[in-house]
Amino acid sequence: MVANIQEKSLYLPRLAKMTKKERFTEKEMFFEFRFDDGSNLNHRPGQFVELSIYGIGEAPISISSSPTQQGYFELCVRAVGRVTNYLHKNLDVGSYVGIRGPFGNGFPYEKFKGYDMLFICGGLGVAPLRSLINYTLDKTKRNEFGKVYILYGCKNNQEWLYQKEVESWLNRADVETYLTVDKCTDSNWKGNVGVITTLIPKVNFDVNKTIAVICGPPVMYKFVVLELKNRNFKEENIYMSLERKMKCGVGKCGHCQINNVYVCQSGPVFDLPTVRKLQEAI
Amino acid sequence: MKPRVAFFDFASCEGCQLSVINMENELLDIVSHIDIVNFREAMTEASDDYDIAFIEGSVTREYDIPRLKKIRENAKFVIPIGACACTGGVNFRKNFYELNEIRYYVYRDSAKYFDTFATRPVKAVIPVDFEIPGCPINAKEFLSVVKSLLIGKKPEIPNYPVCVECKLLGNVCMYDKGEVCLGAVTRAGCGAWCPSNSSGCEGCRGLVDEPNKNSEIEVLTKAGLTVEDAIQKFRIFAGYFEEVKK
Amino acid sequence: MQGYILTMDSLRNLVQELMKTYKVVAPVKKETRFDFCEIEKFDDIRLDYDTSILPPKKYLSPPVETLLRFKRSENKAEPVFDTTPVVLFGLHPCDIKGIKHLDQAFSENNNYDRHYLAKRENALIIGLECLPYDYCFCSSVGSTFAKDGFDIMLIPIGDSYLAEVGSKKGEELLKRIQAKPSQELDIKKAEAFKSEKEKKIVRRFNKVNASTVRDLMQRTWDHKHWKELEERCLACGSCNLVCPTCFCFDVQDEVHINLDDGERRRIWDGCMLVDFAKVGSGENFREHRSQRLRHRINRKFNYLYDRFNSPTCVGCGRCVRACTVKIDPVEIVNELSR
Amino acid sequence: MNTNMNINVHYVTRIEGHGNIVVDIKDGKVERCLWEVIEAPRFFEGFIRGVYYKDVSEIVSRICGICSIGHTTASIRATEDAFGYVPTEQTVTLRKLLLDGETLQSHILHTYFLAAPDFLGAKSVFAILPTHLDIAKMALRLKRIANDLCDLIGGRTIHPIREVVGGFTKLPTERELRDLKKTLETEALPLLDKTVDVFASLLPKIPNFSRETEYIALVRDDEYAFYDGDLGSTDAGRTDVHNYKSWTNEYVVPHSSAKWTKNKRESLAVGALARFNLNARLLLPKAKAAAEKLGLRPINYNPFMNNIAQVVESIHAVEDALIQIDKLLTRGIKEEKVDSMPLKEGQGVGAVEVPRGILIHDYTYDRTGHIVHANCIIPTNQNCANIEYDMKKLVPEIMDRPQDEIQLMLEMLVRSYDPCVSCSVHMVKVNFK
Ligand SMILES: Cc1cc2nc3c(=O)[nH]c(=O)nc-3n(C[C@H](O)[C@H](O)[C@H](O)COP(=O)(O)OP(=O)(O)OC[C@H]3O[C@@H](n4cnc5c(N)ncnc54)[C@H](O)[C@@H]3O)c2cc1C
Ligand code: SF4
Ligand code: SF4
Ligand code: SF4
């Protein structure tokens, strides 16, 4: 029927060893994994893996480290269900998990060369964007991009992910970082209070040479896009990474389908004009 | 250390506990993974030191409440098993009658000896961790929950209707045979037990989330039931659900 | 349409010959209906069946299919490929088209699903021309006749069958049982049968056809009819599960009672079910029944059109038959195009 | 000699349902000796009113999980009786086969899992697993075979699905029946032979106690009755089941409020021993031989021997199952459409023998096939009085033993009746201070 078929199962993961595990918040943890043979994942920022634990299941998780970081990859996982809770509670450094992927298209960063970068991250949305942020900020790549703006919002002051790194962004002269919390529950918090859209007016970007990249909870997209449009942002310069339910990661199981696209194949990264054509995307 | 497991019963037929005892082929394997420390139907000893409490039966009297609260304090996981415990089961039918009238109807002069109140499921009294519905529970599902607990995975009871399992099995639909069936609005997990035996689903596992009850009643009446009988049909097992109470 | 002639006896011969080396699956009677089952003898087969409860795809992509076997303590897993040779016998043209869609779906984008393909490569398909029954509407979706996708196609001509050859394997088989080549007259009869079939199809789209139904769908995405169906649809998923071209699945792990060995399985899933598009954050991307129904119907007539170059509905009518409230793609299309 | 003692067993274990034993001994005199049932009442007879006939058996099946096949059968028979419907021969044969399955599974459960630990000095079947694994495996296998039978004929063991008013929704195939027959012949019978040996070896541990009482069971001239028959009594001869009320007089005793039944004496007994005492001559050959070997002869007045009668009946059940299977195979399984019922106003009674004794359902229907009145007579109810009278006779006889031994003996006594108080159809709670 079809020539040149791989004799492998699409669903068979390879093993990776957990080499770091660190708690960020009550719900989110940071993990570092390595393959025993030292090989790289060879991913693009914005891609994801299917993380697999035999007996428990599989879950798609964004790769949070930049491909410029060699020999390992990082994930940030929120405990919501079977796989994610098991990873949090039952597995420790030294344990193995299954990895399939990387899957998805990832960010077309070649196209971003020469542009200023505006990152808009809501909550866990920082996980996939961090991969691209760190790629952009990597000393070997930094000169390929212009200014870097990072907008990052959380529910409250207890919810920051990658706190140390966020501090380092705040301290970098070549990055403008803006933080906000939805609700101020902590008197130590001196920064902005309000949803992430309230940060956008504060940023002085040049709409002619800036790429906006958005990732966050589903409700966020519409409002961020609206706010960017208010600032005359060009639609084709707005990119977003979408979340959908996924079971296979290889364009078969159908759960991630939005109209005629499968998010795991054509996404999870889309530019706004494409998203506009999809009726159920945001 | 092996997890310590306890079974408790309230107003019930004890068929759910029996379903556990009836797992002859698996029983020896199960007891190799757990310590059963409380199982009145099968053993004399009893202990208050347990991790997992399976509760059968519905709550029908004052006396049950402190007992349940104690169980909640002792156990890490409280898991109601069976329709009685999860939704009141057939016992809930009592609530559709006038309480005093039904007491006197059944016990006449001796009715005064009964303290009884409207039937309620366990979760109406204490918080529960998850439920295994069904009348009786399906041993396969019970086993799968136990296995999940043992390996540290959150057990999952399906949120799709019995129709799904019925179709997966390739059964002839009951409506095709001129019989009625509640499979389209009833939570799956039983393996479409009744339809697979050529008998319409009676809804013993309770309704799925967001059941389209009006449409289902229309289906039942089109199949020949009166509206009254169609509602009665839901009340065999699913009286507890808001959609049916009304 | 050059082919061979099979009398009832030679058909029996053929099946018996096949049963020696293959698991033969064919339509048999099941209570009030028919279904594809492994047969024990030729006489089990009901050549006069209308449609089966489940599509024959269940032998290529089973309702529950083991993908991997694993051992937790060793973190080891092995894929499971089923290579049992199977004959799918008596498939109507719509189901043959359905399998063609699956062939594509499971090998698209360089993602070859060996679990499906291993079964598919070991399957022989013997088709059977049919007449319409109460629910089907193949002419509206262009699946009335199968041009390919089979090894042999049987067309009734009186007491015998014209066996059309669809593959080398099919041809060899027919030669092995020494079937006689067909004559001019046989071919005429077969053509007559087919045009008779076409005439008998009464359920059809009123205003659109297989290639324009897609534009209709795009125009009517916001039509109020979808909302009307919200009231009726039970969101039971039956329509998905009986469809020959639904291939969505869920994946679940099951461990053995020793808590160490286990299997990763895929199970048919359906986009009509409430959790299908619901994610961990609680967001449900198709929360309402009407949205899910619109998704399903669009998936059949619109969303996948570009990939498959045709509607993915094959007009078998199973979904209508399975639906207790008789939600019917034909009625929907006709209502939308009114 | 104990002069003062209080025994208060809260929740007798290893029985179906909840029951308490209370014994007060003061100055060497038994002051109180009570068997109280504390099961939460569930009001089946109340809430079955208004139910359509098709749903009735399914609801009342939930009276008791362990006797659910019996309840379903009795219910269906009462309904068919009310409508004057006569089931087909195939249906009756299948129902008998199904009852055999229930008898076997329940008796094996009771003798091996609930009663045997007492004889082996253990507190539960789990405790005897390490020491008696072979026996446990044997019992598990036997029980599985019985449950497989129930699954095959009834669709499932607990709350059967296939058995409905008018017939069966789904029939076993002939191949399935042949496989079952083979299992019964090659596995069940040999395992039961061994069972007889096991219990023969336990005979010396069975307390030597007896008290004359009236035994009541279904009787027939031609077979050891389970499915149908007349009411039979060791004291009062025989009567049609429709007259059941004149025999099962329910009454309330002053010191307790449990509803008890009596006929000719202060109490009566039903169950395996009652059936044996009335019908022993009709036992099938292997069961007869087993009774002989186990020293069980009618009339036996030792309630502890009920366990032995259960062993004997287990063998009978398998022999009878084989007869019913042969009947089905000879006739060939035929699809019979479950008929629609000729609905009519009126009363119907259905009585069957369940493992614990005679079970009677009595319904009155209206014209539209909805229940207007229902009454269920549950075996355990009928035994209640007998249990207490046994206790009253037993306690003085064993008063010189240590308290825990007395307690165990009393618990064993209660357990020997295999009471299924979860039924609680008619149970009255005792408010006991
Ligand atoms: C492209 C992509 C990237 C993602 N990146 C991250 C990440 O970096 N970090 C992170 O913590 N999470 C991420 N997620 C979400 C993550 O996949 C889900 O939270 C995870 O699958 C839940 O798995 P579980 O086994 O723990 O939960 P389950 O027990 O499977 O389910 C719990 C709940 O999650 C829903 N759910 C099941 N499967 C999925 C799924 N595949 N996607 C979303 N919801 C699902 C269920 O409907 C259920 O409501 C990403 C999802 C996608 C699609
Ligand atoms: S849920 Fe049903 S089977 Fe279980 S105890 Fe209650 S009545 Fe019995
Ligand atoms: S369309 Fe019909 S079969 Fe499909 S989900 Fe709705 S009710 Fe069920
Ligand atoms: S949508 Fe319905 S008619 Fe079309 S192929 Fe699927 S089941 Fe058949």
mmCIF file of C-alpha atoms in Angstrom, chain B residues 29 33 35 55 68 97 105 114 170 243 245:
data_model
loop_
_atom_site.group_PDB
_atom_site.id
_atom_site.type_symbol
_atom_site.label_atom_id
_atom_site.label_comp_id
_atom_site.label_asym_id
_atom_site.label_seq_id
_atom_site.Cartn_x
_atom_site.Cartn_y
_atom_site.Cartn_z
ATOM 1 C CA ASP B 29 -4.265 -11.615 44.064
ATOM 2 C CA HIS B 33 -1.720 -6.338 47.679
ATOM 3 C CA ASP B 35 -4.849 -5.846 54.070
ATOM 4 C CA ILE B 55 -18.992 2.313 51.799
ATOM 5 C CA LEU B 68 -20.128 8.001 58.696
ATOM 6 C CA TYR B 97 -43.888 8.920 49.080
ATOM 7 C CA TYR B 105 -48.123 1.133 55.323
ATOM 8 C CA PHE B 114 -38.521 3.171 63.242
ATOM 9 C CA GLY B 170 -21.743 -4.061 18.657
ATOM 10 C CA GLU B 243 -33.254 16.550 36.613
ATOM 11 C CA LYS B 245 -36.617 15.104 41.186
#
